[in-house]
CSV table of C-alpha atoms (C1' of nucleotides) in Angstrom, one decimal:
chain,number,residue,atom,x,y,z
A,30,UNK,CA,-29.6,1.1,-11.1
A,31,UNK,CA,-30.8,2.2,-13.9
A,32,UNK,CA,-33.3,0.5,-16.6
A,33,UNK,CA,-31.7,-0.1,-19.5
A,34,UNK,CA,-34.6,2.9,-21.1
A,35,UNK,CA,-32.5,5.3,-19.0
A,36,UNK,CA,-29.3,4.7,-19.7
A,37,UNK,CA,-30.1,4.6,-23.4
A,38,UNK,CA,-31.4,7.7,-23.0
A,39,UNK,CA,-28.8,9.6,-21.4
A,40,UNK,CA,-26.1,8.4,-24.6
A,41,UNK,CA,-28.6,9.6,-26.6
A,42,UNK,CA,-28.4,12.6,-25.7
A,43,UNK,CA,-25.2,12.7,-25.4
A,44,UNK,CA,-24.5,12.5,-28.8
A,45,UNK,CA,-23.7,8.7,-28.3
A,46,UNK,CA,-25.0,6.4,-31.4
A,47,UNK,CA,-27.6,3.9,-29.7
A,48,UNK,CA,-25.7,0.7,-31.8
A,49,UNK,CA,-26.5,-3.1,-31.8
A,50,UNK,CA,-23.3,-4.0,-29.9
A,51,UNK,CA,-24.6,-0.7,-27.8
A,52,UNK,CA,-27.8,-2.3,-27.1
A,53,UNK,CA,-26.6,-6.0,-26.2
A,54,UNK,CA,-24.1,-4.9,-24.1
A,55,UNK,CA,-26.0,-3.2,-22.4
A,56,UNK,CA,-28.4,-5.5,-21.6
A,57,UNK,CA,-25.7,-7.6,-20.7
A,58,UNK,CA,-24.9,-5.9,-17.7
A,59,UNK,CA,-27.6,-5.5,-17.1
A,60,UNK,CA,-28.7,-9.5,-16.6
A,61,UNK,CA,-25.6,-9.9,-15.9
A,62,UNK,CA,-25.8,-10.5,-11.6
A,63,UNK,CA,-23.2,-10.1,-10.7
A,64,UNK,CA,-20.1,-8.4,-11.7
A,65,UNK,CA,-18.6,-9.2,-15.1
A,66,UNK,CA,-15.3,-8.9,-17.2
A,67,UNK,CA,-14.6,-7.7,-20.6
A,68,UNK,CA,-14.7,-11.7,-21.2
A,69,UNK,CA,-17.6,-12.8,-20.0
A,70,UNK,CA,-19.3,-9.4,-21.8
A,71,UNK,CA,-17.5,-10.4,-25.0
A,72,UNK,CA,-19.3,-13.6,-24.6
A,73,UNK,CA,-22.7,-12.2,-24.0
A,74,UNK,CA,-22.5,-9.6,-26.9
A,75,UNK,CA,-21.6,-12.7,-29.2
A,76,UNK,CA,-23.6,-15.1,-27.5
A,77,UNK,CA,-26.5,-12.5,-29.4
A,78,UNK,CA,-24.4,-10.9,-32.6
A,79,UNK,CA,-21.9,-13.5,-33.6
A,80,UNK,CA,-19.5,-10.8,-35.2
A,81,UNK,CA,-18.8,-8.5,-32.7
A,82,UNK,CA,-15.0,-7.9,-32.0
A,83,UNK,CA,-13.5,-7.5,-28.6
A,84,UNK,CA,-12.5,-4.2,-29.8
A,85,UNK,CA,-16.1,-3.3,-29.4
A,86,UNK,CA,-16.0,-4.4,-26.2
A,87,UNK,CA,-13.8,-2.5,-24.2
A,88,UNK,CA,-14.2,0.4,-27.1
A,89,UNK,CA,-17.5,0.9,-25.8
A,90,UNK,CA,-15.9,-0.2,-22.0
A,91,UNK,CA,-13.8,2.9,-22.2
A,92,UNK,CA,-16.6,5.5,-22.9
A,93,UNK,CA,-19.8,3.5,-20.6
A,94,UNK,CA,-16.0,4.1,-18.0
A,95,UNK,CA,-15.5,7.3,-18.9
A,96,UNK,CA,-19.1,8.8,-19.5
A,97,UNK,CA,-19.8,7.9,-16.2
A,98,UNK,CA,-22.2,4.8,-16.6
A,99,UNK,CA,-19.2,1.9,-15.9
A,100,UNK,CA,-18.0,1.0,-13.0
A,101,UNK,CA,-14.7,-1.2,-13.3
A,102,UNK,CA,-13.3,-2.2,-10.1
A,103,UNK,CA,-9.4,-4.5,-10.2
A,104,UNK,CA,-9.2,-8.0,-8.5
A,105,UNK,CA,-6.3,-9.2,-7.1
A,106,UNK,CA,-4.9,-10.9,-9.8
A,107,UNK,CA,-5.5,-7.4,-11.3
A,108,UNK,CA,-8.7,-8.3,-13.8
A,109,UNK,CA,-11.2,-5.8,-14.5
A,110,UNK,CA,-14.8,-5.9,-13.3
A,111,UNK,CA,-17.4,-4.6,-14.6
A,112,UNK,CA,-21.0,-2.7,-13.5
A,113,UNK,CA,-23.5,-0.4,-14.2
A,114,UNK,CA,-23.1,2.4,-11.7
A,115,UNK,CA,-25.4,2.1,-8.9
A,116,UNK,CA,-24.5,3.9,-6.4
A,117,UNK,CA,-24.3,7.6,-7.0
A,118,UNK,CA,-21.0,9.7,-7.2
A,119,UNK,CA,-18.1,7.9,-5.2
A,120,UNK,CA,-17.8,4.5,-3.6
A,121,UNK,CA,-16.1,1.5,-3.4
A,122,UNK,CA,-16.9,-2.4,-2.7
A,123,UNK,CA,-16.6,-5.5,-0.8
A,124,UNK,CA,-15.8,-8.5,-2.8
A,125,UNK,CA,-16.1,-12.2,-2.5
A,126,UNK,CA,-12.2,-13.3,-3.6
A,127,UNK,CA,-14.3,-16.7,-4.2
A,128,UNK,CA,-17.0,-16.3,-5.8
A,129,UNK,CA,-16.1,-12.2,-6.6
A,130,UNK,CA,-19.4,-11.0,-5.7
A,131,UNK,CA,-19.1,-7.3,-5.5
A,132,UNK,CA,-21.0,-5.0,-2.6
A,133,UNK,CA,-20.7,-1.6,-2.4
A,134,UNK,CA,-19.0,-0.4,0.6
A,135,UNK,CA,-20.2,3.3,2.5
A,136,UNK,CA,-17.0,4.4,3.5
A,137,UNK,CA,-15.1,6.1,1.5
A,138,UNK,CA,-11.4,5.9,3.8
A,139,UNK,CA,-10.3,9.3,2.6
A,140,UNK,CA,-13.3,11.4,5.4
A,141,UNK,CA,-10.8,10.1,7.8
A,142,UNK,CA,-7.2,11.4,6.2
A,143,UNK,CA,-6.3,15.2,6.7
A,144,UNK,CA,-3.9,17.8,4.3
A,145,UNK,CA,-0.9,16.6,6.6
A,146,UNK,CA,-2.3,13.4,6.0
A,147,UNK,CA,-1.7,13.5,2.3
A,148,UNK,CA,1.4,15.4,2.7
A,149,UNK,CA,-0.6,18.1,0.3
A,150,UNK,CA,-0.8,16.4,-2.1
A,151,UNK,CA,-3.8,16.9,-5.6
A,152,UNK,CA,-6.1,16.2,-6.8
A,153,UNK,CA,-6.7,13.2,-4.5
A,154,UNK,CA,-8.1,10.5,-5.8
A,155,UNK,CA,-8.7,7.0,-3.4
A,156,UNK,CA,-8.6,3.4,-4.4
A,157,UNK,CA,-9.5,1.0,-2.3
A,158,UNK,CA,-11.7,-2.7,-2.3
A,159,UNK,CA,-11.8,-5.1,0.7
A,160,UNK,CA,-11.9,-8.6,-0.3
A,161,UNK,CA,-13.2,-12.0,2.2
A,162,UNK,CA,-15.0,-14.6,1.0
A,163,UNK,CA,-18.7,-14.5,1.7
A,164,UNK,CA,-21.2,-16.4,3.7
A,165,UNK,CA,-21.7,-18.1,0.6
A,166,UNK,CA,-18.3,-19.5,0.8
A,167,UNK,CA,-16.9,-19.5,3.3
A,168,UNK,CA,-19.3,-22.8,4.5
A,169,UNK,CA,-17.7,-23.8,1.2
A,170,UNK,CA,-14.3,-22.8,1.7
A,171,UNK,CA,-11.5,-25.6,-0.2
A,172,UNK,CA,-13.6,-26.5,-3.1
A,173,UNK,CA,-15.5,-23.9,-4.7
A,174,UNK,CA,-12.2,-21.5,-3.8
A,175,UNK,CA,-10.4,-20.6,-7.6
A,176,UNK,CA,-7.6,-22.6,-7.6
A,177,UNK,CA,-6.0,-20.9,-10.4
A,178,UNK,CA,-5.8,-17.7,-8.5
A,179,UNK,CA,-2.5,-17.6,-6.8
A,180,UNK,CA,-1.9,-17.8,-3.3
A,181,UNK,CA,-0.7,-15.3,-1.7
A,182,UNK,CA,-4.1,-13.0,-2.9
A,183,UNK,CA,-5.8,-14.7,-0.7
A,184,UNK,CA,-3.6,-16.3,1.4
A,185,UNK,CA,-4.1,-19.8,0.8
A,186,UNK,CA,-1.7,-21.5,1.1
A,187,UNK,CA,-2.0,-25.3,-0.9
A,188,UNK,CA,-0.6,-28.2,0.0
A,189,UNK,CA,2.6,-27.8,-1.4
A,190,UNK,CA,3.8,-24.9,-0.2
A,191,UNK,CA,5.2,-23.0,2.9
A,192,UNK,CA,8.1,-24.8,2.8
A,193,UNK,CA,11.0,-22.8,1.6
A,194,UNK,CA,12.0,-23.7,-1.9
A,195,UNK,CA,8.3,-24.5,-3.5
A,196,UNK,CA,7.3,-22.3,-5.5
B,20,UNK,CA,13.9,-0.9,6.7
B,21,UNK,CA,16.0,-3.8,5.8
B,22,UNK,CA,19.8,-3.8,5.7
B,23,UNK,CA,21.0,-5.9,2.6
B,24,UNK,CA,23.0,-8.2,4.9
B,25,UNK,CA,19.8,-9.1,7.3
B,26,UNK,CA,18.4,-9.5,4.0
B,27,UNK,CA,20.3,-12.0,3.0
B,28,UNK,CA,20.8,-13.9,6.3
B,29,UNK,CA,16.5,-13.8,6.7
B,30,UNK,CA,16.4,-15.5,2.7
B,31,UNK,CA,19.6,-17.6,3.6
B,32,UNK,CA,17.7,-18.9,7.0
B,33,UNK,CA,14.9,-19.8,5.4
B,34,UNK,CA,16.5,-22.7,3.0
B,35,UNK,CA,16.7,-19.6,-0.2
B,36,UNK,CA,20.5,-19.6,-2.1
B,37,UNK,CA,21.7,-16.9,-2.6
B,38,UNK,CA,22.7,-15.9,-6.2
B,39,UNK,CA,24.2,-13.7,-8.6
B,40,UNK,CA,20.6,-12.2,-9.7
B,41,UNK,CA,19.6,-11.9,-6.5
B,42,UNK,CA,22.3,-10.0,-4.7
B,43,UNK,CA,21.8,-7.5,-7.3
B,44,UNK,CA,17.7,-7.1,-7.2
B,45,UNK,CA,18.5,-6.7,-3.8
B,46,UNK,CA,20.6,-4.4,-4.6
B,47,UNK,CA,18.7,-2.5,-6.7
B,48,UNK,CA,15.3,-3.1,-4.8
B,49,UNK,CA,17.8,-1.1,-1.8
B,50,UNK,CA,19.3,1.4,-4.4
B,51,UNK,CA,16.4,2.7,-6.5
B,52,UNK,CA,14.8,6.0,-4.2
B,53,UNK,CA,11.4,5.0,-6.3
B,54,UNK,CA,9.5,3.1,-5.6
B,55,UNK,CA,10.2,0.6,-8.9
B,56,UNK,CA,9.1,-1.6,-12.0
B,57,UNK,CA,9.6,-4.8,-13.4
B,58,UNK,CA,11.4,-3.0,-15.7
B,59,UNK,CA,14.0,-0.4,-14.3
B,60,UNK,CA,15.1,-3.7,-12.0
B,61,UNK,CA,15.1,-5.8,-14.8
B,62,UNK,CA,17.4,-3.0,-16.3
B,63,UNK,CA,18.7,-2.4,-12.9
B,64,UNK,CA,19.6,-5.9,-13.4
B,65,UNK,CA,21.0,-6.5,-16.8
B,66,UNK,CA,23.3,-3.3,-15.6
B,67,UNK,CA,25.3,-5.8,-13.7
B,68,UNK,CA,25.1,-9.4,-15.9
B,69,UNK,CA,24.4,-8.5,-19.6
B,70,UNK,CA,23.0,-12.5,-18.8
B,71,UNK,CA,19.8,-11.7,-16.4
B,72,UNK,CA,16.4,-12.6,-18.1
B,73,UNK,CA,12.8,-10.9,-17.3
B,74,UNK,CA,10.7,-14.3,-16.3
B,75,UNK,CA,14.5,-14.4,-13.5
B,76,UNK,CA,12.9,-10.5,-12.4
B,77,UNK,CA,9.4,-11.8,-11.7
B,78,UNK,CA,10.7,-15.1,-10.5
B,79,UNK,CA,12.6,-13.4,-7.9
B,80,UNK,CA,10.2,-10.9,-6.6
B,81,UNK,CA,7.5,-13.1,-6.7
B,82,UNK,CA,8.9,-15.1,-4.8
B,83,UNK,CA,10.3,-11.5,-2.8
B,84,UNK,CA,6.8,-10.5,-2.5
B,85,UNK,CA,5.2,-14.0,-1.3
B,86,UNK,CA,8.1,-14.8,1.5
B,87,UNK,CA,6.5,-10.9,2.2
B,88,UNK,CA,10.3,-8.5,1.7
B,89,UNK,CA,9.0,-7.0,-1.0
B,90,UNK,CA,5.0,-4.3,-1.2
B,91,UNK,CA,3.3,-4.2,-4.6
B,92,UNK,CA,1.2,-1.6,-4.9
B,93,UNK,CA,-0.1,-1.0,-8.5
B,94,UNK,CA,-0.5,2.6,-10.5
B,95,UNK,CA,-3.5,3.8,-11.9
B,96,UNK,CA,-2.1,2.8,-15.2
B,97,UNK,CA,-2.3,-1.3,-13.8
B,98,UNK,CA,1.9,-1.2,-14.0
B,99,UNK,CA,3.0,-2.6,-10.8
B,100,UNK,CA,5.7,-1.5,-9.0
B,101,UNK,CA,8.6,-3.1,-5.9
B,102,UNK,CA,10.1,-2.0,-3.4
B,103,UNK,CA,11.3,-2.8,-0.6
B,104,UNK,CA,9.3,-3.1,2.6
B,105,UNK,CA,10.0,-0.2,4.5
B,106,UNK,CA,6.7,-0.6,6.9
B,107,UNK,CA,6.1,-3.5,9.5
B,108,UNK,CA,2.8,-4.7,8.6
B,109,UNK,CA,0.3,-3.9,6.5
B,110,UNK,CA,0.1,-0.3,5.6
B,111,UNK,CA,-0.8,1.6,2.3
B,112,UNK,CA,0.6,4.5,0.5
B,113,UNK,CA,0.6,8.0,-1.3
B,114,UNK,CA,1.1,7.3,-5.0
B,115,UNK,CA,2.1,10.9,-7.0
B,116,UNK,CA,0.3,10.3,-10.6
B,117,UNK,CA,3.5,11.7,-11.9
B,118,UNK,CA,6.8,10.8,-10.8
B,119,UNK,CA,5.0,7.5,-9.6
B,120,UNK,CA,6.8,8.8,-5.9
B,121,UNK,CA,5.6,6.5,-3.4
B,122,UNK,CA,5.3,7.7,0.5
B,123,UNK,CA,3.8,5.4,2.9
B,124,UNK,CA,0.1,6.6,4.5
B,125,UNK,CA,-0.6,4.7,8.5
B,126,UNK,CA,-4.2,5.3,8.3
B,127,UNK,CA,-5.2,2.4,7.5
B,128,UNK,CA,-9.7,2.2,6.3
B,129,UNK,CA,-10.1,-1.5,8.1
B,130,UNK,CA,-9.2,0.1,10.8
B,131,UNK,CA,-13.2,2.2,10.9
B,132,UNK,CA,-15.4,-0.9,9.6
B,133,UNK,CA,-16.1,-2.3,11.9
B,134,UNK,CA,-18.6,-6.6,11.1
B,135,UNK,CA,-21.3,-5.0,10.0
B,136,UNK,CA,-19.9,-3.1,6.5
B,137,UNK,CA,-17.9,-6.0,6.5
B,138,UNK,CA,-21.0,-8.2,5.6
B,139,UNK,CA,-19.9,-11.2,7.8
B,140,UNK,CA,-17.4,-11.6,4.9
B,141,UNK,CA,-13.5,-12.8,7.1
B,142,UNK,CA,-10.3,-13.3,6.0
B,143,UNK,CA,-10.6,-9.9,5.0
B,144,UNK,CA,-7.4,-8.0,3.5
B,145,UNK,CA,-8.8,-5.0,1.7
B,146,UNK,CA,-6.1,-2.5,-1.0
B,147,UNK,CA,-6.6,1.5,-0.7
B,148,UNK,CA,-3.8,3.7,-2.4
B,149,UNK,CA,-4.5,7.2,-2.1
B,150,UNK,CA,-3.5,9.2,-5.1
B,151,UNK,CA,-2.7,12.4,-6.6
B,152,UNK,CA,0.7,15.2,-7.4
B,153,UNK,CA,3.1,15.8,-5.4
B,154,UNK,CA,4.6,19.0,-4.1
B,155,UNK,CA,7.3,19.0,-6.5
B,156,UNK,CA,5.2,18.6,-9.7
B,157,UNK,CA,2.6,20.1,-9.0
B,158,UNK,CA,4.6,23.7,-9.9
B,159,UNK,CA,5.1,21.4,-13.6
B,160,UNK,CA,1.5,21.0,-13.8
B,161,UNK,CA,1.3,20.6,-17.1
B,162,UNK,CA,4.7,20.5,-18.9
B,163,UNK,CA,6.5,16.7,-16.8
B,164,UNK,CA,3.0,14.6,-16.7
B,165,UNK,CA,3.0,11.6,-18.2
B,166,UNK,CA,1.0,12.7,-21.2
B,167,UNK,CA,0.6,8.7,-22.9
B,168,UNK,CA,-2.0,8.2,-19.6
B,169,UNK,CA,-5.2,7.6,-19.7
B,170,UNK,CA,-6.8,11.1,-19.1
B,171,UNK,CA,-9.6,9.3,-17.1
B,172,UNK,CA,-8.1,8.3,-13.8
B,173,UNK,CA,-6.4,11.5,-14.3
B,174,UNK,CA,-9.0,13.5,-14.2
B,175,UNK,CA,-7.3,15.4,-16.8
B,176,UNK,CA,-9.4,17.1,-19.8
B,177,UNK,CA,-7.7,16.9,-22.9
B,178,UNK,CA,-7.9,19.7,-25.0
B,179,UNK,CA,-9.9,17.3,-27.5
B,180,UNK,CA,-12.0,16.2,-24.5
B,181,UNK,CA,-16.2,16.3,-23.3
B,182,UNK,CA,-17.2,16.9,-26.4
B,183,UNK,CA,-19.3,13.6,-26.6
B,184,UNK,CA,-18.1,11.1,-30.0
B,185,UNK,CA,-14.6,12.5,-29.4
B,186,UNK,CA,-12.6,9.3,-29.0
C,20,DT,C1',26.4,-33.9,-5.9
C,21,DT,C1',21.7,-32.2,-5.4
C,22,DC,C1',18.1,-29.7,-7.0
C,23,DA,C1',16.8,-24.8,-7.0
C,24,DA,C1',17.6,-21.6,-9.8
C,25,DT,C1',19.0,-20.2,-14.3
C,26,DG,C1',18.8,-18.7,-19.5
C,27,DC,C1',16.1,-18.8,-23.3
C,28,DA,C1',11.6,-19.2,-26.5
C,29,DA,C1',8.4,-19.3,-26.7
C,30,DA,C1',3.1,-18.4,-26.3
C,31,DA,C1',-0.2,-16.6,-22.6
C,32,DC,C1',-2.7,-13.0,-22.3
C,33,DC,C1',-5.1,-8.7,-21.3
C,34,DT,C1',-6.3,-4.9,-24.1
C,35,DT,C1',-5.2,-0.8,-27.6
C,36,DT,C1',-4.5,0.6,-32.5
C,37,DG,C1',-5.3,1.6,-38.0
C,38,DC,C1',-7.9,1.0,-41.4
C,39,DA,C1',-11.2,0.1,-44.8
C,40,DG,C1',-16.2,-0.3,-44.7
C,41,DG,C1',-20.8,-0.5,-42.3
C,42,DC,C1',-24.9,1.2,-39.4
C,43,DT,C1',-27.5,5.1,-37.5
C,44,DA,C1',-29.1,9.8,-36.9
D,6,DT,C1',-25.5,11.7,-46.8
D,7,DA,C1',-22.3,12.5,-43.1
D,8,DG,C1',-19.7,10.8,-39.0
D,9,DC,C1',-19.3,7.9,-35.9
D,10,DC,C1',-19.1,3.1,-34.8
D,11,DT,C1',-17.0,-1.5,-36.4
D,12,DG,C1',-15.4,-6.1,-37.5
D,13,DC,C1',-11.1,-7.1,-38.9
D,14,DA,C1',-6.4,-8.0,-38.0
D,15,DA,C1',-2.0,-7.3,-36.3
D,16,DA,C1',0.4,-4.9,-32.3
D,17,DG,C1',0.9,-3.5,-28.3
D,18,DG,C1',3.1,-4.6,-23.1
D,19,DT,C1',3.4,-6.7,-19.2
D,20,DT,C1',3.7,-11.8,-17.8
D,21,DT,C1',4.1,-17.1,-17.3
D,22,DT,C1',5.5,-21.5,-18.9
D,23,DG,C1',8.8,-25.0,-20.1
D,24,DC,C1',13.7,-27.2,-20.7
D,25,DA,C1',17.5,-28.2,-21.0
D,26,DT,C1',21.5,-26.4,-18.3
D,27,DT,C1',24.2,-24.0,-14.5
D,28,DG,C1',25.6,-22.7,-9.8
D,29,DA,C1',25.3,-22.3,-5.0
D,30,DA,C1',25.0,-24.3,-0.5
DNA sequence: TTCAATGCAAAACCTTTGCAGGCTA
DNA sequence: TAGCCTGCAAAGGTTTTGCATTGAA
């Protein structure tokens, strides 16, 4: 995990300006223990700079991702979570379906695939993530679960489900 | 790949009604060679039933996914592609970044991970997809590429990129 | 006949864009 | 001072929802 000074040094070395919003955003990325959504990061920055706009958050998240400081994961419901890259290079994640905790996974499936499996595709990239309930959440299985998420994403069977026409 | 009759039999066995839209949608899913987006499926159905609404498409895609007939993959740009499950059970895909062709992958990374790797997470699910350029597209590398997609998703370096403040 | 399925319209949601003005280096 | 960065506002695209009506079984 880089320190704030390291990130800022790296940023300015690359020619980017250290604006107020960028400093606060970086601070937020460093402070927020769990991975954060654009919404959460916006709220963090907005609490410290009332005038900040969502577009600024997105522009900076894009920038930081582009230059490799940020890592973005997708939860099942297609919400993006961002965090500073605390791992070196390419890696994957283990993501809690309840609390959204994200842990690094050392394993990359590409190492198990040969050119034959990959049907001569070029410029290979892979997306891989494992979802489950972390130990903390397993004990609180039924109460803490985010019920707003779609059931089929979680394999949670809601009380009313499993009868055919129950949508 | 299930036949249309099989799917319809299975549907009505589960208590769902075989409506006009559903029949056309299933036909579309069977006919369209490549994986299709909600938009494409909407167009397919709309061409055969002018009055159909997008909400109906989504409701049916959700339904078919929920009961396991459909498989949904996400392209890098977060657009969803749907296709009938032609594989049995859990599987993954190889997706062309240019033409969106989707091929099945036999390998599942979960088979290489033990409980230790998975940090005692429960109800494990995995999302895995490999992206690249298929052989057909490799020859047309530069002209056929969808330039609207974000560069960092493709590792395409656009002419103006790679200089720091060039957004 | 019954209630699931639909069409319609509107909104929700996340994200992007253009532009004029502000601020960092 | 130069031009990157920002706030603002508006729109983008995909997906969801409520409600009255239609239609399959």
